XYZ file of C-alpha atoms in Angstrom:
565
model
C 0.008 0.062 0.010
C 1.128 3.549 -0.553
C 0.132 4.073 2.957
C 2.754 1.797 4.323
C 6.008 3.023 5.743
C 8.946 0.742 6.552
C 10.585 0.902 10.007
C 13.981 0.419 8.233
C 15.096 1.457 4.904
C 17.855 -1.050 4.607
C 15.658 -3.639 2.668
C 17.798 -5.329 0.212
C 16.415 -3.502 -2.870
C 19.254 -4.524 -5.073
C 17.923 -8.116 -5.085
C 16.336 -8.502 -8.472
C 17.486 -11.606 -10.028
C 15.917 -15.014 -10.106
C 18.723 -16.614 -8.251
C 18.550 -14.496 -5.230
C 16.149 -13.928 -2.252
C 14.110 -16.922 -1.124
C 14.901 -18.808 -4.200
C 18.577 -18.657 -3.479
C 18.344 -20.204 -0.147
C 19.478 -23.677 -1.051
C 18.927 -25.206 -4.403
C 18.790 -28.942 -3.264
C 15.832 -31.096 -3.791
C 15.823 -31.895 -0.159
C 15.661 -28.132 0.737
C 12.414 -27.743 -1.450
C 10.865 -30.955 -0.165
C 11.277 -29.967 3.526
C 10.772 -26.306 3.200
C 8.486 -24.322 5.416
C 8.795 -21.161 3.321
C 5.279 -20.262 2.182
C 6.844 -18.698 -1.079
C 8.462 -21.982 -1.925
C 5.442 -24.065 -1.085
C 3.384 -21.915 -3.204
C 5.869 -22.801 -6.103
C 5.600 -26.351 -5.332
C 1.847 -25.983 -5.568
C 1.996 -24.314 -8.779
C 4.307 -27.105 -10.455
C 2.031 -29.637 -9.195
C -1.142 -28.038 -10.363
C 0.364 -27.325 -13.619
C 1.060 -31.052 -14.247
C -2.629 -31.818 -13.298
C -3.911 -29.143 -15.584
C -2.057 -30.532 -18.642
C -3.246 -34.099 -17.793
C -6.816 -32.833 -17.572
C -6.345 -30.914 -20.771
C -5.190 -34.083 -22.620
C -8.240 -35.984 -21.563
C -10.677 -33.308 -22.800
C -8.542 -32.933 -26.031
C -9.343 -36.692 -26.811
C -13.055 -35.957 -25.902
C -13.178 -33.153 -28.347
C -11.462 -35.293 -31.149
C -14.149 -37.899 -30.603
C -17.033 -35.317 -30.948
C -15.803 -33.983 -34.402
C -17.794 -36.633 -36.256
C -21.372 -37.521 -35.139
C -20.609 -41.331 -35.008
C -18.524 -42.665 -32.179
C -15.340 -44.066 -33.677
C -12.283 -42.754 -31.992
C -12.967 -44.093 -28.633
C -15.547 -46.715 -27.289
C -18.547 -45.354 -25.165
C -16.869 -46.747 -21.960
C -13.509 -45.029 -22.741
C -15.334 -41.878 -23.475
C -17.129 -41.858 -19.998
C -13.811 -42.522 -18.390
C -12.143 -39.501 -20.297
C -14.702 -36.948 -19.267
C -14.771 -38.227 -15.865
C -10.893 -37.890 -15.441
C -11.162 -34.468 -16.932
C -13.720 -33.469 -14.459
C -12.012 -34.876 -11.369
C -8.719 -33.510 -12.211
C -9.728 -29.998 -13.230
C -12.205 -29.430 -10.290
C -10.219 -30.880 -7.356
C -6.730 -30.789 -8.585
C -6.723 -27.479 -10.440
C -9.714 -25.163 -10.031
C -10.307 -25.489 -6.460
C -6.739 -25.090 -5.072
C -5.396 -22.925 -8.157
C -5.432 -19.536 -6.728
C -5.585 -20.193 -2.966
C -2.667 -22.698 -2.901
C -0.423 -20.813 -5.175
C -1.026 -17.049 -5.048
C -2.715 -17.337 -1.692
C 0.254 -19.142 -0.260
C 2.717 -16.815 -1.702
C 1.039 -13.446 -1.154
C -1.067 -13.511 1.821
C 1.828 -13.257 4.430
C 3.373 -10.315 2.199
C 0.033 -8.603 1.894
C -0.444 -8.307 5.668
C 3.192 -7.792 6.540
C 3.883 -11.162 7.955
C 7.023 -13.232 7.732
C 5.176 -16.457 7.025
C 1.897 -18.294 7.652
C 0.828 -19.056 11.067
C 1.523 -22.810 10.670
C 4.450 -23.304 8.172
C 4.675 -27.135 8.851
C 0.852 -27.719 8.420
C 1.302 -25.566 5.134
C 3.860 -27.966 3.885
C 1.767 -30.905 5.010
C -1.205 -29.618 2.959
C 0.948 -29.841 -0.165
C 1.925 -33.342 0.588
C -1.844 -34.292 0.969
C -2.440 -32.817 -2.517
C 0.371 -34.902 -3.883
C -0.876 -38.075 -2.297
C -4.311 -37.403 -3.582
C -2.844 -36.599 -6.992
C -0.906 -40.027 -6.787
C -4.277 -41.909 -6.244
C -5.456 -40.011 -9.246
C -2.490 -41.091 -11.378
C -3.076 -44.689 -10.204
C -6.785 -44.477 -11.349
C -5.608 -43.024 -14.854
C -3.057 -45.923 -15.262
C -5.360 -48.584 -13.857
C -7.974 -47.793 -16.455
C -10.052 -44.923 -15.088
C -13.439 -44.241 -13.449
C -16.612 -43.817 -15.303
C -19.082 -42.376 -12.838
C -18.765 -38.623 -13.895
C -16.882 -36.227 -11.609
C -20.066 -36.027 -9.356
C -19.948 -39.775 -8.306
C -23.764 -40.053 -8.429
C -25.161 -43.076 -6.477
C -26.345 -45.797 -6.744
C -24.297 -46.131 -9.921
C -20.948 -45.308 -8.174
C -21.582 -47.116 -4.997
C -23.198 -50.387 -6.585
C -23.067 -50.777 -10.303
C -19.806 -49.319 -11.683
C -16.985 -51.624 -12.416
C -14.261 -48.938 -12.583
C -11.871 -47.671 -9.875
C -14.328 -45.599 -7.852
C -12.805 -46.285 -4.454
C -9.370 -44.961 -5.492
C -10.900 -41.875 -7.140
C -12.822 -41.088 -4.149
C -9.705 -41.518 -1.828
C -7.880 -39.121 -4.142
C -10.471 -36.351 -3.658
C -10.999 -37.200 -0.093
C -7.092 -36.777 0.685
C -6.848 -33.601 -1.511
C -9.952 -32.134 0.276
C -8.137 -32.274 3.610
C -5.107 -30.561 2.222
C -7.323 -27.818 1.125
C -8.963 -27.622 4.651
C -5.356 -27.400 6.151
C -4.677 -24.462 3.732
C -7.964 -22.708 4.809
C -7.171 -23.073 8.575
C -3.791 -21.551 8.023
C -5.199 -18.533 6.093
C -7.796 -17.791 8.845
C -5.423 -17.977 11.701
C -2.832 -15.997 9.857
C -5.222 -13.169 8.950
C -6.517 -12.899 12.559
C -3.216 -13.032 14.289
C -0.355 -11.813 12.037
C -1.346 -8.437 10.334
C 0.954 -5.588 10.463
C 0.391 -2.774 13.001
C -2.244 -0.456 11.634
C -3.671 -2.941 9.118
C -7.336 -3.119 10.436
C -9.955 -5.269 8.817
C -11.098 -2.635 6.444
C -7.690 -1.691 5.319
C -7.067 -5.186 3.936
C -6.565 -5.644 0.304
C -9.603 -7.261 -1.407
C -7.340 -10.289 -2.149
C -6.847 -10.957 1.478
C -10.459 -10.589 2.142
C -11.114 -13.111 -0.668
C -8.611 -15.556 0.886
C -10.298 -15.183 4.164
C -13.898 -15.752 3.007
C -12.938 -18.647 0.746
C -11.207 -20.302 3.749
C -14.295 -20.170 5.709
C -16.236 -21.873 2.910
C -13.529 -24.412 2.531
C -13.599 -25.525 6.191
C -17.309 -25.564 6.495
C -18.239 -27.220 3.180
C -15.351 -29.657 2.410
C -16.115 -32.045 5.445
C -19.561 -32.470 3.975
C -18.036 -33.773 0.626
C -15.724 -36.060 2.774
C -18.739 -37.392 4.648
C -20.547 -38.081 1.229
C -17.552 -39.886 -0.143
C -17.073 -41.954 3.061
C -20.791 -43.120 2.937
C -20.489 -43.917 -0.787
C -17.419 -45.995 -0.205
C -18.928 -47.721 2.712
C -21.821 -48.869 0.658
C -19.659 -49.924 -2.235
C -17.031 -51.711 -0.001
C -19.224 -53.043 2.942
C -22.840 -53.160 1.246
C -24.191 -50.792 3.707
C -27.643 -49.741 2.203
C -27.262 -45.904 2.443
C -28.199 -44.670 -0.985
C -29.116 -47.915 -2.854
C -32.997 -47.718 -3.030
C -33.212 -51.638 -3.401
C -31.841 -51.861 0.171
C -33.928 -49.085 1.599
C -31.390 -46.344 0.900
C -31.988 -42.858 -0.711
C -29.890 -41.803 -3.642
C -31.271 -38.360 -3.451
C -29.487 -38.016 -0.146
C -26.028 -38.174 -1.803
C -27.062 -35.453 -4.245
C -27.991 -33.147 -1.296
C -24.638 -33.842 0.559
C -22.556 -33.670 -2.671
C -24.123 -30.473 -3.786
C -24.196 -28.797 -0.226
C -20.357 -28.756 -0.822
C -20.231 -28.550 -4.652
C -22.155 -25.305 -4.949
C -20.058 -23.463 -2.305
C -17.087 -25.111 -4.297
C -18.126 -22.738 -7.180
C -17.285 -19.804 -4.866
C -14.144 -21.606 -3.650
C -13.088 -21.262 -7.209
C -14.402 -17.865 -8.079
C -14.055 -15.737 -4.809
C -10.116 -15.796 -5.167
C -10.469 -14.875 -8.877
C -12.464 -11.803 -7.671
C -9.914 -10.959 -5.168
C -7.231 -11.019 -8.025
C -9.123 -8.820 -10.376
C -10.007 -6.350 -7.430
C -6.123 -5.912 -7.222
C -5.294 -5.614 -10.969
C -8.030 -3.306 -12.055
C -7.300 -0.368 -9.671
C -3.654 -0.698 -10.327
C -3.991 -0.315 -14.082
C -6.853 2.245 -13.923
C -4.669 4.262 -11.475
C -7.833 4.775 -9.296
C -8.925 3.888 -5.913
C -11.357 0.943 -5.974
C -14.828 2.097 -6.104
C -17.019 1.100 -3.190
C -14.550 -0.744 -1.224
C -16.840 -1.436 1.773
C -19.516 -2.826 -0.357
C -16.971 -5.136 -2.251
C -16.027 -6.551 1.129
C -19.745 -7.019 2.107
C -20.306 -8.631 -1.422
C -17.592 -11.153 -0.677
C -19.027 -12.198 2.645
C -22.654 -12.280 1.268
C -21.531 -14.619 -1.638
C -19.802 -17.039 0.917
C -22.837 -16.953 3.050
C -25.622 -17.280 0.741
C -23.865 -19.586 -1.476
C -24.403 -22.242 1.230
C -28.133 -22.121 0.746
C -28.581 -22.596 -3.198
C -27.385 -26.163 -3.567
C -31.015 -27.505 -4.305
C -30.916 -25.662 -7.697
C -28.835 -28.483 -9.026
C -31.829 -30.745 -8.255
C -34.937 -29.230 -9.791
C -35.362 -32.466 -11.848
C -34.373 -34.912 -8.972
C -37.605 -35.097 -7.105
C -37.548 -32.171 -4.833
C -40.870 -30.663 -3.529
C -42.164 -27.856 -5.544
C -41.851 -25.494 -2.344
C -38.115 -26.434 -2.073
C -37.719 -25.695 -5.721
C -39.172 -22.341 -5.442
C -36.996 -21.448 -2.124
C -33.840 -22.620 -4.024
C -34.788 -20.707 -7.196
C -35.443 -17.504 -5.175
C -32.095 -17.902 -3.330
C -30.200 -18.491 -6.719
C -31.342 -15.195 -7.874
C -30.384 -13.546 -4.621
C -26.811 -14.889 -4.691
C -26.322 -13.027 -7.999
C -26.826 -9.655 -6.531
C -23.358 -9.403 -4.717
C -21.667 -10.775 -7.761
C -23.460 -8.088 -9.937
C -22.345 -5.569 -7.239
C -18.621 -6.511 -7.957
C -18.921 -6.274 -11.679
C -20.536 -2.899 -11.231
C -17.899 -1.499 -8.847
C -14.970 -2.875 -11.121
C -16.797 -1.096 -14.107
C -17.011 2.191 -11.950
C -13.453 1.916 -10.929
C -12.561 1.977 -14.680
C -14.713 5.229 -15.185
C -12.369 8.075 -15.980
C -9.366 6.059 -14.998
C -5.861 6.428 -16.637
C -6.168 2.874 -17.966
C -3.205 1.064 -19.549
C -3.591 -2.240 -21.266
C -0.700 -4.477 -19.850
C -1.289 -8.159 -19.951
C -2.599 -8.456 -16.406
C -5.283 -5.920 -17.220
C -6.302 -7.759 -20.458
C -6.604 -11.049 -18.474
C -8.692 -9.129 -15.806
C -11.005 -7.779 -18.733
C -11.369 -11.301 -20.074
C -12.456 -12.503 -16.476
C -15.102 -9.762 -16.324
C -16.495 -10.609 -19.673
C -16.564 -14.431 -19.198
C -17.641 -14.069 -15.679
C -20.604 -11.899 -16.701
C -21.623 -14.111 -19.484
C -21.516 -17.114 -17.101
C -23.533 -15.180 -14.329
C -26.189 -14.036 -16.782
C -26.740 -17.596 -18.071
C -26.865 -18.731 -14.523
C -30.045 -16.639 -14.067
C -31.515 -18.907 -16.907
C -30.789 -21.905 -14.836
C -32.106 -20.417 -11.763
C -35.536 -20.282 -13.373
C -37.274 -23.638 -12.802
C -38.955 -23.986 -16.263
C -35.840 -23.159 -18.104
C -33.642 -25.289 -15.910
C -35.996 -28.224 -16.509
C -35.515 -27.737 -20.271
C -31.726 -27.204 -20.052
C -30.691 -29.719 -17.420
C -28.197 -32.299 -18.563
C -27.555 -30.408 -21.853
C -24.455 -28.587 -23.331
C -26.163 -25.311 -22.076
C -25.151 -26.385 -18.488
C -21.595 -27.246 -19.688
C -21.194 -23.834 -21.384
C -22.530 -22.050 -18.232
C -20.266 -23.887 -15.811
C -17.170 -23.327 -18.044
C -17.733 -19.621 -18.562
C -17.892 -19.139 -14.806
C -15.421 -21.782 -13.562
C -12.767 -22.019 -16.370
C -13.241 -18.820 -18.233
C -13.488 -16.720 -15.042
C -10.990 -18.625 -12.685
C -8.447 -19.287 -15.242
C -8.444 -15.757 -16.646
C -7.880 -14.428 -13.167
C -5.170 -17.095 -12.560
C -3.291 -15.812 -15.617
C -3.899 -12.229 -14.612
C -2.291 -12.864 -11.169
C 0.341 -14.831 -12.835
C 1.487 -11.818 -15.001
C 0.720 -9.284 -12.292
C 2.960 -10.906 -9.695
C 5.535 -12.524 -11.856
C 7.993 -9.774 -11.365
C 7.517 -10.108 -7.648
C 8.024 -13.894 -7.601
C 10.870 -14.121 -10.065
C 12.443 -10.590 -10.265
C 12.103 -10.617 -13.937
C 9.653 -9.272 -16.565
C 8.168 -11.257 -19.331
C 7.980 -10.030 -23.029
C 4.720 -7.900 -22.785
C 3.751 -8.295 -26.566
C 3.637 -12.159 -26.373
C 1.671 -11.849 -23.123
C -0.922 -9.505 -24.504
C -1.421 -11.664 -27.623
C -1.822 -14.760 -25.477
C -4.580 -12.788 -23.339
C -6.425 -11.713 -26.337
C -6.176 -15.245 -27.935
C -7.371 -16.924 -24.740
C -10.585 -14.837 -24.733
C -11.329 -15.373 -28.232
C -10.429 -19.094 -28.219
C -12.568 -19.594 -25.018
C -15.653 -18.048 -26.698
C -14.935 -19.933 -29.860
C -14.945 -23.145 -27.834
C -17.914 -22.607 -25.406
C -20.377 -20.216 -27.121
C -21.596 -22.850 -29.648
C -22.329 -25.125 -26.818
C -24.937 -22.633 -25.496
C -26.756 -22.883 -28.942
C -26.629 -26.726 -29.083
C -27.603 -27.062 -25.493
C -30.688 -24.629 -26.047
C -31.460 -27.002 -29.079
C -31.544 -30.062 -26.832
C -27.968 -31.505 -27.280
C -27.421 -33.671 -24.111
C -24.025 -33.717 -22.374
C -22.030 -36.745 -21.854
C -22.796 -38.403 -25.232
C -20.232 -39.602 -27.513
C -22.444 -39.839 -30.531
C -25.111 -37.359 -31.478
C -27.575 -36.489 -34.303
C -25.572 -34.852 -37.329
C -27.441 -31.482 -37.133
C -25.227 -30.753 -34.077
C -22.015 -31.482 -35.912
C -21.335 -27.839 -36.977
C -21.376 -26.605 -33.320
C -19.115 -29.580 -32.203
C -16.677 -28.907 -35.004
C -16.477 -25.068 -33.921
C -16.110 -26.103 -30.444
C -13.307 -28.396 -31.082
C -11.540 -25.954 -33.438
C -11.836 -23.365 -30.597
C -10.332 -25.841 -28.275
C -7.161 -25.864 -30.370
C -6.902 -22.048 -30.184
C -7.540 -22.139 -26.303
C -4.699 -24.800 -25.955
C -2.332 -22.581 -27.843
C -3.346 -19.663 -25.560
C -2.784 -21.715 -22.494
C 0.623 -23.125 -23.827
C 2.034 -19.737 -24.769
C 2.764 -18.377 -21.198
C 4.414 -21.566 -20.373
C 6.973 -20.758 -23.165
C 7.592 -16.969 -22.668
C 7.440 -17.022 -18.858
C 10.048 -19.820 -18.786
C 12.091 -17.661 -21.170
C 11.882 -14.801 -19.067
C 13.553 -16.580 -16.079
C 16.867 -16.382 -17.769
C 16.483 -13.528 -20.555
C 13.596 -11.415 -19.117
C 14.340 -7.754 -18.153
C 15.146 -7.187 -14.608
C 12.206 -5.973 -12.527
C 12.444 -3.505 -9.783
C 10.732 -3.838 -6.406
C 7.430 -2.239 -7.660
C 7.329 -2.139 -11.623
C 3.571 -1.590 -11.783
C 3.451 1.360 -9.178
C 1.015 -0.802 -7.141
C 0.133 -0.187 -3.626
C 0.105 -3.364 -1.631
C 2.447 -4.156 1.097
C 3.926 -7.127 -1.070
C 5.435 -4.380 -3.349
C 7.438 -2.832 -0.390
C 10.021 -5.574 -0.199
C 12.580 -6.740 -2.797
C 11.846 -8.823 -5.843
C 12.024 -11.716 -5.334
C 11.348 -11.255 -1.522
C 13.837 -12.507 1.025
C 13.061 -15.574 3.034
C 11.959 -13.539 6.061
C 9.787 -11.308 3.577
C 10.623 -8.091 5.427
C 13.779 -6.816 7.150
C 11.530 -4.716 9.517
C 7.777 -5.261 9.599
C 5.764 -2.450 7.953
C 3.414 -0.035 9.619
C -0.011 0.840 7.773
C -1.403 4.129 8.145
C -4.025 4.653 5.308
C -6.757 2.664 3.442
C -5.876 0.483 0.564
C -5.695 1.373 -3.061
C -4.571 4.844 -2.498
C -3.696 5.600 -6.012
C -2.881 8.999 -7.407
C -5.636 11.422 -8.124
C -6.958 12.196 -11.881
C -4.514 13.846 -13.895
C -1.410 12.617 -12.178
C 1.353 11.580 -14.608
C 3.250 8.452 -13.446
C 7.076 8.861 -13.038
C 9.987 6.846 -12.019
C 10.325 3.103 -12.112
C 6.676 2.353 -12.740
C 6.488 4.701 -15.665
C 9.576 3.185 -17.148
C 8.242 -0.226 -16.882
C 4.817 0.564 -18.302
C 6.488 2.346 -21.218
C 8.724 -0.588 -21.734
C 5.852 -2.960 -21.560
C 4.032 -0.939 -24.151
C 6.927 -1.428 -26.442
C 6.805 -5.102 -26.008
C 8.932 -5.584 -22.995
C 12.559 -5.306 -24.215
C 15.166 -7.732 -23.139
C 17.709 -6.720 -20.569
C-alpha cells in the first residue's frame, strides 16, 4: 500500500535476479521438499497443479476429437465416459479449487499483511503433501483404467454398479480435500493474528478478504463432501444400504450432500479470482477501488448465501415444488453481490488512466466471461428453463464460462501481475498481450456454440449425436485448439523470461500493496523490518497525475513489447 511505511530503509532493494532472495536459499531437492517457506510451497503447488492441468487438458482434447464426427469411432463409449470423468475430477479438485488459494494465496497472503510467514508453516507443507498423495491416487486411477461415474460420483451407480476404480478416485478427492482444509485453517489464523500494525480489517486488500472468506467456505463445506464420499465408499465396499434404493437407501441424499459442498465449491473457485481482479483493475486504472466497503460485504454475502442454493442442481431430481421455489429465489439472490462486484469494477474504470498491460487484459477477460456465465446462471435459476436445459450442453457452457473462463483468466492475470515479484524478472509484454486476447477469443470460440446446441437439446456426456449438431461440435473443437495454444504460450515466454527477461524493480507496476514494499523476489523472511500501515488500501494518485519513476519506465517498456535486458 502507498500508506505503508517501513521501519527500516535497509531492505535489500538490489535483489532483483531470479537466483537471489528466497529462491537462492538452497537449491537441493531436499531443501525444497522439506521447506516451510510459504513462497517455496506456493511454487511447489504451482508446479504440481500445472502438471494436473495438462493431464486434464489431454483428457478433454481426446473428448473433443471424438466429438468432431457424429458417429462414435475414436474411442468406445466406456472409454469416453472415463475420459470426461478424469477431466472433471482433475480439473475441479486438482486445479480449479486449489489454483489461486494454494499458489498465489500461499505466496502473497503473508506479504500482503506484513507477516514473515503463515501461522503454521509445517501444516502448510503438509497440505501440499496431502495434495500430492491425492494426485498420486488419481494417477493410479488413470493408469489402472480410469473411473466412469462422472466427476459427481452419483449413487447408486458409483456405489453399486460401476466396475471402474471408484474407491481409488474417491480417496484421491478425499485426501486432497483435507489438504485444502489445512490451507484454509492456516489462512484464517494468519489473517486474524499476524497483520501488521495499523492493518485493520477495512484496510485489508480485497485479495486478502477473498482468501479469508474462501477459507471459511472451505472449512465448512469440504467436510460434507468427505462424509458423502465416505458413505458412498462404505456402501460400495461393505454393502451398507445408504444410497441404494433396493436396500432401503436414498440416492437423493447423496445429491444433497454432494451439492451442499459442490455449490459453495463454485465460490471456492471464483472468490479468489474476484480478489485478483480487485487488485489488478485499480492498479492499471490508477484509481482507488470504487465502493471498497460494498466489495467486502459482497464477498461475505456470496460466501454466506452460497450455502443455501445447492438445491437448484436438483430441480429435476424429485424435490418438492416448495423447495424448488425457495432454492430458485435464493439462486437469484446470490447473483446480487456478484453483480455489485462487476458494477464496482466498471465504476473503478470510469475516468481512470487505463493502460492495457497483460494483467489488465486478463482481468478484462475475467469480467467478460464471468458476466456471461453469471447471466446464463440466471436462466438456470428459473425452474422452467432449468428443466429444459438440465443435462444439456447449455449447463456445460455456463459452468465453463464461470469456472474455467473466470477462474483461469484470473489465474493468468495474477501470474502476470505478480510474476516480477515472484521471480525478479519481466516477461515479453507483446507475447503476453497476444496470449491474453487469444485466450479470450479461443474460449468464446470453444464454449459459445455449446450454448446454442444445448438450447436446441443436445445432451451432455454423449459420444455420438444427431448430425445436425456437428457444426457446433466442429466449431467447439476448433476453438479448443486455439484455447490450448493460448494456454501453452505463457509456459514458453514465462520460462524464457527466467533467464533472459528484463530485470524488474521492487514495484514495476506502481502498485500499492505491502507485497510491493519488499524486494523482488522477496527474502526468505519477507521483510527486514515489519511495515506499519497508516491509510486505506488502493490509495492511487488522483486524476491527472502523470506516473513517473520506475513504474512509468516499466509501463513504457511493456507498451513497446517488453525489451530484453
